[in-house]
Amino acid sequence: MATEASGGVGKKRQKKGKNPQKVTTITESTRIHVNQILEQFCKSDDEEYTFEANLTNRERAAVHMLCRKMGLRSKSSGRGDHRQVSVYKTKKEVGKEGKENLVSFRFSAEAKDVLQDLFSRYPPDDGEMAESKFGESFGRTDKVQARRDDIFCKPALTKYEIARKVESLASRIEKSPNLRQITEERSKLPIGSFRDVVTSTIDSHQVVLISGETGCGKTTQVPQFLLDHVWGKGETCKIVCTQPRRISATSVAERIATERGEYVGDTVGYKIRLETKGGRHSSLLFCTNGILLRVLVSKGNGGLRTGASEKMENYVSDITHIIVDEIHERDRYSDFMLAIIRDMLPSYPHLRLVLMSATIDAERFSDYFGGCPIIRVPGFTYPVKSFYLEDVLSVLRSTENNHLKCTSDDGTMEDSILTEDYKVALDEAVDLALSNDEFDPLLDLISSEGGRKIFNYQHSITGVTPLMVFAGKGRVGDICMLLSFGADCSLKANDGNTALDWAERFNHGEAAEIIKKHIEKTFSQTEEEKLLDKYLSTVDPELIDHVLIEKLLRRICTDSKDGAILIFLPGWDDINKARDRLQASPFFKDSSKFVIISLHSMIPSVEQKKVFRPCPRGCRKIVLSTNIAETSVTIEDVVYVIDSGRMKEKSYDPYNNVSTLHSSWISKASAKQREGRAGRCQPGICYHLYSKLRAASLPDFQVPEIKRIPIEELCLQVKLLDPTCKIEHFLQKTLDPPVYETIRNAITVLQEIGALTLDEKLTELGERIGSLPVHPLTSKMLLIAILLNCLDPALTLACASDYRNPFTLPTLPHEKKRAVAAKSELASLNGGLGDQLAVIAAFRGMENCKGKG
Ligand SMILES: Nc1ncnc2c1ncn2[C@@H]1O[C@H](COP(=O)(O)OP(=O)(O)OP(=O)(O)O)[C@@H](O)[C@H]1O
């Protein structure tokens, strides 16, 4: 595949360098700044952005590198002080109008039968989301549901029975010292002093927002305040509390049951996908947003049409309170649910809605619900000491001076050992450059090997370094490159002159100025900053450094005797890598001393629950988790948190019509939540594996999911929720409604691919398309590929289409021609000319190469 045009550090070196990415050094603040500018540019409608001409050579090189990563095109132009780098969006080739390319594909009656049979035997779904998939028409399943979901019905308790329950709770607390202590601790939580305010405000308002800092006690206490209050009046109730994730729904239910001296399944129950505890008799019911959403849209509850006229005897009539927790997380189900409940409230005056959120955007939520009252509660956690990457590096270095030398798996930080032949070649190259102005041999040697030993090589007779050569010859670009690679300005040749002396002696003012500035900057940096810059110049800060994590873990485990450690990683891959590394380490592999637990949304909830079990004495728990342990989850024995700062996020690039699940930086809100997990039950320590500067530059909160999924997928999801609703009417009611025209365009696309009929009815094909969590166009391709028995290449294309164009076009005309020819050659391997065929061939080629090692 052709490479993108790139300016900055000399073409030759770019071509020959082993891995120029590893050595492009810029400061952390510039890296963050450039990143922010590029992200902003991607979000904007602009097609081109030009950086100011004040970027240094290495900064321009970093811009080129970042652009490649982000799927943008970049080009440097101009000379000297006027050299600038411009960035362009590379639009995916989807035909002139995009839609023109859509080919209508109709199923024959026979094919339909085959499809129907296949999917009824092997229903496609993505597991995790299945709780919220509505592919099966409601009519078919309502009967079964009605039986199963009596858990949403109100317990039929008499006044007498309620009084007995209240008395029994009081007596359990009186008899059990453990329960007495828990009750005392509960009363000390910040929310404890808001009990009366909470209950009386909810009595007098249909919607109330509780905006509380982490650890204030809202999740565990507010449901109990309401239950005790209603029981106190001798009335029965059904309080349904939703959580964004299964693990929080079950663990909060368990905790509340414990706080009341009961087992879960009695007064407190939960319902998550494939697992239910409790029943009609449970007055407090925990479930995920997806589960309640299904109940709300099921027959008889009004659905997304949500009209008062639809009011019928149904579950909602039985539910007395709905508590929606963590609404600030803004997952699509919670956004949909809020829109539905908001419409439903006037028809159910008895129903109380309690919204609970962190302090983020409280006013916006309140405005959305007609200015509902906000109760603000301060937070509480035990003191948590926070460290950032620079602190971690210093801490590790203080005991292990060589820490920086082996934090990277591939050993790029290690200086290569110079062979005698190499030294002779370097001597000759230095001589040639000085006497004949022939610089290519020296540049080639530098770029083909890399490593500090080469950049700082001193001629065996004269002691002259490559930096001195370029300084003496006034080659500004090469000087910048060497400095960025870590060349040492303080080295002296045998005549006692430094690189700066060389530049001054030969009157190269600009070169002298650059070296002087570099020396001043290096001098003014603190040791910590130097360490950080040095570290960041050798690793990709956006990848997880498993070696660093292992070293930090070892340090924690050596310095302290107990306390579980919770590590936040972006996804399953990194969880597995970390686990494999620890299990292979002589220090951690002893299972009587360390229990390593993985926590991910895709693992069964029985497995997830292992995380809450205490370890025997002398054994330490290490939890490798995604962000599912970030909110509403308390792992009692956690004292240490290691926050990688990364998470997996689905995002959508409307310009390229590409949606990807990629690792990205977390928000400030997430960082705070992760930190808070260390201080839930005792003081703790949190290690953030990113710099203080990075921490300050994180976005305040994550973009709502509704804005991160392709609009066609969003529209289809709405239709799956309620096949009879009007998509645009419903979406217009959400907190962040998409633009009307984009909804209309998406509906047209869905009609053209046969997912919707012209009068917007969901087709059978549409139901199937919507059951896969990918763009509807991709989903349709996969379904047809199953029918045509060519799923494998279709899967390759599906992955490629959800990524930026893997082919990049060079800008030089002759290279462009070569790239086009190479692509056609690839496509011809599959007997055609299309880009898709080239992608499949390129992927197979890559697999073959990998197979050959
Ligand atoms: N399973 C548990 N075991 C022990 N203590 C717990 C448990 N769950 C909660 N707590 C205690 O109750 C406190 C409040 O927890 P709760 O989840 O109600 O707070 P919150 O305000 O909802 O916080 P967040 O939004 O951060 O989850 C915790 O800080 C912890 O001290």
PDB file of C-alpha atoms in Angstrom, residues 356-541:
ATOM      1  CA  MET A 356     -29.911  10.843  39.818  1.00  0.00           C
ATOM      2  CA  SER A 357     -26.736  12.205  38.321  1.00  0.00           C
ATOM      3  CA  ALA A 358     -23.284  13.438  39.069  1.00  0.00           C
ATOM      4  CA  THR A 359     -23.066  17.215  39.183  1.00  0.00           C
ATOM      5  CA  ILE A 360     -22.645  17.406  35.401  1.00  0.00           C
ATOM      6  CA  ASP A 361     -25.317  19.238  33.439  1.00  0.00           C
ATOM      7  CA  ALA A 362     -27.860  19.163  36.269  1.00  0.00           C
ATOM      8  CA  GLU A 363     -29.614  22.279  34.962  1.00  0.00           C
ATOM      9  CA  ARG A 364     -29.994  20.831  31.475  1.00  0.00           C
ATOM     10  CA  PHE A 365     -31.733  17.767  32.828  1.00  0.00           C
ATOM     11  CA  SER A 366     -33.912  19.891  35.054  1.00  0.00           C
ATOM     12  CA  ASP A 367     -34.894  22.134  32.093  1.00  0.00           C
ATOM     13  CA  TYR A 368     -35.687  19.046  30.048  1.00  0.00           C
ATOM     14  CA  PHE A 369     -38.183  18.088  32.750  1.00  0.00           C
ATOM     15  CA  GLY A 370     -39.830  21.510  32.900  1.00  0.00           C
ATOM     16  CA  GLY A 371     -37.530  22.935  35.566  1.00  0.00           C
ATOM     17  CA  CYS A 372     -37.913  20.148  38.112  1.00  0.00           C
ATOM     18  CA  PRO A 373     -36.352  20.784  41.557  1.00  0.00           C
ATOM     19  CA  ILE A 374     -32.686  19.884  42.009  1.00  0.00           C
ATOM     20  CA  ILE A 375     -31.381  18.574  45.325  1.00  0.00           C
ATOM     21  CA  ARG A 376     -27.620  19.014  45.450  1.00  0.00           C
ATOM     22  CA  VAL A 377     -25.662  16.724  47.740  1.00  0.00           C
ATOM     23  CA  PRO A 378     -21.939  16.958  48.501  1.00  0.00           C
ATOM     24  CA  GLY A 379     -19.859  13.826  48.053  1.00  0.00           C
ATOM     25  CA  PHE A 380     -17.844  11.690  50.370  1.00  0.00           C
ATOM     26  CA  THR A 381     -14.918   9.411  49.872  1.00  0.00           C
ATOM     27  CA  TYR A 382     -12.129   8.536  52.236  1.00  0.00           C
ATOM     28  CA  PRO A 383      -8.996  10.498  51.327  1.00  0.00           C
ATOM     29  CA  VAL A 384      -7.492   9.343  48.043  1.00  0.00           C
ATOM     30  CA  LYS A 385      -3.934  10.313  47.172  1.00  0.00           C
ATOM     31  CA  SER A 386      -3.498  10.861  43.453  1.00  0.00           C
ATOM     32  CA  PHE A 387      -0.384  10.349  41.401  1.00  0.00           C
ATOM     33  CA  TYR A 388       0.138  11.040  37.714  1.00  0.00           C
ATOM     34  CA  LEU A 389       2.483   9.555  35.156  1.00  0.00           C
ATOM     35  CA  GLU A 390       5.414  11.826  36.022  1.00  0.00           C
ATOM     36  CA  ASP A 391       5.080  10.883  39.712  1.00  0.00           C
ATOM     37  CA  VAL A 392       4.858   7.200  38.852  1.00  0.00           C
ATOM     38  CA  LEU A 393       7.989   7.400  36.719  1.00  0.00           C
ATOM     39  CA  SER A 394       9.893   9.181  39.503  1.00  0.00           C
ATOM     40  CA  VAL A 395       8.689   6.729  42.130  1.00  0.00           C
ATOM     41  CA  LEU A 396       9.739   3.747  40.035  1.00  0.00           C
ATOM     42  CA  ARG A 397      13.036   5.294  39.062  1.00  0.00           C
ATOM     43  CA  SER A 398      13.999   6.048  42.620  1.00  0.00           C
ATOM     44  CA  THR A 399      14.317   2.353  43.321  1.00  0.00           C
ATOM     45  CA  GLU A 400      15.140   1.112  39.889  1.00  0.00           C
ATOM     46  CA  ASN A 401      17.383   3.440  38.018  1.00  0.00           C
ATOM     47  CA  ASN A 402      17.018   1.454  34.879  1.00  0.00           C
ATOM     48  CA  HIS A 403      13.220   1.708  34.845  1.00  0.00           C
ATOM     49  CA  LEU A 404      13.147   3.861  31.758  1.00  0.00           C
ATOM     50  CA  LYS A 405      15.279   1.401  29.876  1.00  0.00           C
ATOM     51  CA  CYS A 406      12.781  -1.370  29.793  1.00  0.00           C
ATOM     52  CA  THR A 407       9.316   0.072  29.966  1.00  0.00           C
ATOM     53  CA  SER A 408       8.683  -0.815  26.391  1.00  0.00           C
ATOM     54  CA  ASP A 409       8.069  -4.344  25.281  1.00  0.00           C
ATOM     55  CA  ASP A 410       9.928  -4.078  22.053  1.00  0.00           C
ATOM     56  CA  GLY A 411      13.074  -2.727  23.613  1.00  0.00           C
ATOM     57  CA  THR A 412      13.106   0.444  21.567  1.00  0.00           C
ATOM     58  CA  MET A 413      14.493   2.297  24.542  1.00  0.00           C
ATOM     59  CA  GLU A 414      17.532   0.168  24.706  1.00  0.00           C
ATOM     60  CA  ASP A 415      20.486   1.653  22.895  1.00  0.00           C
ATOM     61  CA  SER A 416      21.730  -0.606  20.226  1.00  0.00           C
ATOM     62  CA  ILE A 417      25.247  -1.900  20.529  1.00  0.00           C
ATOM     63  CA  LEU A 418      27.482  -0.515  17.821  1.00  0.00           C
ATOM     64  CA  THR A 419      29.513  -3.051  15.915  1.00  0.00           C
ATOM     65  CA  GLU A 420      33.036  -2.242  14.766  1.00  0.00           C
ATOM     66  CA  ASP A 421      31.826  -2.180  11.150  1.00  0.00           C
ATOM     67  CA  TYR A 422      29.175   0.301  12.061  1.00  0.00           C
ATOM     68  CA  LYS A 423      31.680   2.534  13.804  1.00  0.00           C
ATOM     69  CA  VAL A 424      33.936   2.521  10.732  1.00  0.00           C
ATOM     70  CA  ALA A 425      30.954   3.371   8.533  1.00  0.00           C
ATOM     71  CA  LEU A 426      29.984   6.202  10.864  1.00  0.00           C
ATOM     72  CA  ASP A 427      33.549   7.598  10.897  1.00  0.00           C
ATOM     73  CA  GLU A 428      33.578   7.575   7.104  1.00  0.00           C
ATOM     74  CA  ALA A 429      30.147   9.166   6.883  1.00  0.00           C
ATOM     75  CA  VAL A 430      31.165  11.983   9.248  1.00  0.00           C
ATOM     76  CA  ASP A 431      34.351  12.603   7.219  1.00  0.00           C
ATOM     77  CA  LEU A 432      32.421  12.628   3.931  1.00  0.00           C
ATOM     78  CA  ALA A 433      29.890  15.091   5.283  1.00  0.00           C
ATOM     79  CA  LEU A 434      32.568  17.453   6.588  1.00  0.00           C
ATOM     80  CA  SER A 435      34.935  17.321   3.635  1.00  0.00           C
ATOM     81  CA  ASN A 436      32.585  16.767   0.654  1.00  0.00           C
ATOM     82  CA  ASP A 437      29.205  17.983   1.914  1.00  0.00           C
ATOM     83  CA  GLU A 438      27.877  14.492   1.248  1.00  0.00           C
ATOM     84  CA  PHE A 439      25.286  14.035   3.941  1.00  0.00           C
ATOM     85  CA  ASP A 440      23.248  11.110   2.696  1.00  0.00           C
ATOM     86  CA  PRO A 441      25.503   8.335   4.048  1.00  0.00           C
ATOM     87  CA  LEU A 442      25.396   9.864   7.536  1.00  0.00           C
ATOM     88  CA  LEU A 443      21.632  10.443   7.370  1.00  0.00           C
ATOM     89  CA  ASP A 444      21.081   6.909   6.165  1.00  0.00           C
ATOM     90  CA  LEU A 445      23.073   5.444   9.017  1.00  0.00           C
ATOM     91  CA  ILE A 446      21.234   7.554  11.570  1.00  0.00           C
ATOM     92  CA  SER A 447      17.797   6.700  10.248  1.00  0.00           C
ATOM     93  CA  SER A 448      18.417   3.037   9.550  1.00  0.00           C
ATOM     94  CA  GLU A 449      19.454   2.248  13.099  1.00  0.00           C
ATOM     95  CA  GLY A 450      18.350   4.934  15.554  1.00  0.00           C
ATOM     96  CA  GLY A 451      19.131   4.823  19.254  1.00  0.00           C
ATOM     97  CA  ARG A 452      21.034   7.288  21.355  1.00  0.00           C
ATOM     98  CA  LYS A 453      24.366   5.617  20.674  1.00  0.00           C
ATOM     99  CA  ILE A 454      24.130   6.594  17.002  1.00  0.00           C
ATOM    100  CA  PHE A 455      22.775  10.114  17.523  1.00  0.00           C
ATOM    101  CA  ASN A 456      25.568  10.767  20.003  1.00  0.00           C
ATOM    102  CA  TYR A 457      28.279   8.830  18.206  1.00  0.00           C
ATOM    103  CA  GLN A 458      31.700  10.526  18.473  1.00  0.00           C
ATOM    104  CA  HIS A 459      34.191  10.127  15.642  1.00  0.00           C
ATOM    105  CA  SER A 460      36.880   7.696  16.790  1.00  0.00           C
ATOM    106  CA  ILE A 461      39.690  10.186  16.105  1.00  0.00           C
ATOM    107  CA  THR A 462      38.192  13.688  16.263  1.00  0.00           C
ATOM    108  CA  GLY A 463      35.281  13.132  18.686  1.00  0.00           C
ATOM    109  CA  VAL A 464      32.960  14.980  16.297  1.00  0.00           C
ATOM    110  CA  THR A 465      29.259  14.054  16.613  1.00  0.00           C
ATOM    111  CA  PRO A 466      26.609  14.068  13.840  1.00  0.00           C
ATOM    112  CA  LEU A 467      25.053  17.095  15.568  1.00  0.00           C
ATOM    113  CA  MET A 468      28.343  19.009  15.312  1.00  0.00           C
ATOM    114  CA  VAL A 469      28.561  18.107  11.614  1.00  0.00           C
ATOM    115  CA  PHE A 470      25.124  19.517  10.897  1.00  0.00           C
ATOM    116  CA  ALA A 471      25.714  22.535  13.157  1.00  0.00           C
ATOM    117  CA  GLY A 472      28.973  23.318  11.355  1.00  0.00           C
ATOM    118  CA  LYS A 473      27.190  23.015   8.018  1.00  0.00           C
ATOM    119  CA  GLY A 474      24.117  24.984   9.119  1.00  0.00           C
ATOM    120  CA  ARG A 475      21.664  22.175   8.277  1.00  0.00           C
ATOM    121  CA  VAL A 476      18.768  23.374  10.398  1.00  0.00           C
ATOM    122  CA  GLY A 477      16.291  20.590   9.549  1.00  0.00           C
ATOM    123  CA  ASP A 478      18.769  17.872  10.413  1.00  0.00           C
ATOM    124  CA  ILE A 479      19.723  19.619  13.651  1.00  0.00           C
ATOM    125  CA  CYS A 480      16.057  19.718  14.710  1.00  0.00           C
ATOM    126  CA  MET A 481      15.675  16.085  13.872  1.00  0.00           C
ATOM    127  CA  LEU A 482      18.694  15.044  15.907  1.00  0.00           C
ATOM    128  CA  LEU A 483      17.645  17.170  18.880  1.00  0.00           C
ATOM    129  CA  SER A 484      14.197  15.651  18.766  1.00  0.00           C
ATOM    130  CA  PHE A 485      15.770  12.196  18.761  1.00  0.00           C
ATOM    131  CA  GLY A 486      17.597  13.082  21.969  1.00  0.00           C
ATOM    132  CA  ALA A 487      21.015  14.134  20.654  1.00  0.00           C
ATOM    133  CA  ASP A 488      23.174  15.498  23.465  1.00  0.00           C
ATOM    134  CA  CYS A 489      24.229  19.171  23.004  1.00  0.00           C
ATOM    135  CA  SER A 490      26.733  19.007  25.833  1.00  0.00           C
ATOM    136  CA  LEU A 491      29.123  16.584  24.133  1.00  0.00           C
ATOM    137  CA  LYS A 492      32.520  18.020  23.229  1.00  0.00           C
ATOM    138  CA  ALA A 493      34.778  17.093  20.308  1.00  0.00           C
ATOM    139  CA  ASN A 494      38.421  16.412  21.046  1.00  0.00           C
ATOM    140  CA  ASP A 495      39.191  20.102  20.392  1.00  0.00           C
ATOM    141  CA  GLY A 496      36.797  20.980  23.234  1.00  0.00           C
ATOM    142  CA  ASN A 497      34.054  22.455  21.002  1.00  0.00           C
ATOM    143  CA  THR A 498      30.362  21.645  21.429  1.00  0.00           C
ATOM    144  CA  ALA A 499      27.754  21.605  18.646  1.00  0.00           C
ATOM    145  CA  LEU A 500      26.834  25.185  19.582  1.00  0.00           C
ATOM    146  CA  ASP A 501      30.488  26.233  19.165  1.00  0.00           C
ATOM    147  CA  TRP A 502      30.500  24.599  15.730  1.00  0.00           C
ATOM    148  CA  ALA A 503      27.423  26.537  14.629  1.00  0.00           C
ATOM    149  CA  GLU A 504      28.843  29.830  15.902  1.00  0.00           C
ATOM    150  CA  ARG A 505      32.315  29.229  14.514  1.00  0.00           C
ATOM    151  CA  PHE A 506      30.898  28.739  11.013  1.00  0.00           C
ATOM    152  CA  ASN A 507      28.449  31.637  11.362  1.00  0.00           C
ATOM    153  CA  HIS A 508      25.246  29.662  11.193  1.00  0.00           C
ATOM    154  CA  GLY A 509      23.078  31.999  13.277  1.00  0.00           C
ATOM    155  CA  GLU A 510      19.789  30.091  12.874  1.00  0.00           C
ATOM    156  CA  ALA A 511      21.429  26.779  13.763  1.00  0.00           C
ATOM    157  CA  ALA A 512      23.109  28.349  16.822  1.00  0.00           C
ATOM    158  CA  GLU A 513      19.806  29.854  17.921  1.00  0.00           C
ATOM    159  CA  ILE A 514      18.000  26.494  17.695  1.00  0.00           C
ATOM    160  CA  ILE A 515      20.679  24.725  19.745  1.00  0.00           C
ATOM    161  CA  LYS A 516      20.733  27.530  22.347  1.00  0.00           C
ATOM    162  CA  LYS A 517      16.941  27.377  22.762  1.00  0.00           C
ATOM    163  CA  HIS A 518      17.072  23.632  23.113  1.00  0.00           C
ATOM    164  CA  ILE A 519      19.755  23.893  25.819  1.00  0.00           C
ATOM    165  CA  GLU A 520      17.758  26.561  27.691  1.00  0.00           C
ATOM    166  CA  LYS A 521      14.597  24.486  27.537  1.00  0.00           C
ATOM    167  CA  THR A 522      16.305  21.341  28.711  1.00  0.00           C
ATOM    168  CA  PHE A 523      17.870  23.302  31.537  1.00  0.00           C
ATOM    169  CA  SER A 524      14.615  24.839  32.704  1.00  0.00           C
ATOM    170  CA  GLN A 525      12.757  21.539  32.754  1.00  0.00           C
ATOM    171  CA  THR A 526      12.361  19.893  36.098  1.00  0.00           C
ATOM    172  CA  GLU A 527      13.746  16.418  36.539  1.00  0.00           C
ATOM    173  CA  GLU A 528      10.191  15.126  36.490  1.00  0.00           C
ATOM    174  CA  GLU A 529       9.391  16.815  33.194  1.00  0.00           C
ATOM    175  CA  LYS A 530      12.585  15.519  31.633  1.00  0.00           C
ATOM    176  CA  LEU A 531      11.746  12.048  32.742  1.00  0.00           C
ATOM    177  CA  LEU A 532       8.252  12.380  31.354  1.00  0.00           C
ATOM    178  CA  ASP A 533       9.407  13.732  27.985  1.00  0.00           C
ATOM    179  CA  LYS A 534      12.017  11.032  27.750  1.00  0.00           C
ATOM    180  CA  TYR A 535       9.462   8.344  28.548  1.00  0.00           C
ATOM    181  CA  LEU A 536       6.824   9.723  26.187  1.00  0.00           C
ATOM    182  CA  SER A 537       9.348   9.941  23.367  1.00  0.00           C
ATOM    183  CA  THR A 538       9.759   6.199  23.459  1.00  0.00           C
ATOM    184  CA  VAL A 539       6.236   4.883  23.920  1.00  0.00           C
ATOM    185  CA  ASP A 540       2.983   5.635  22.216  1.00  0.00           C
ATOM    186  CA  PRO A 541       1.037   7.378  25.006  1.00  0.00           C
TER     187      PRO A 541
END
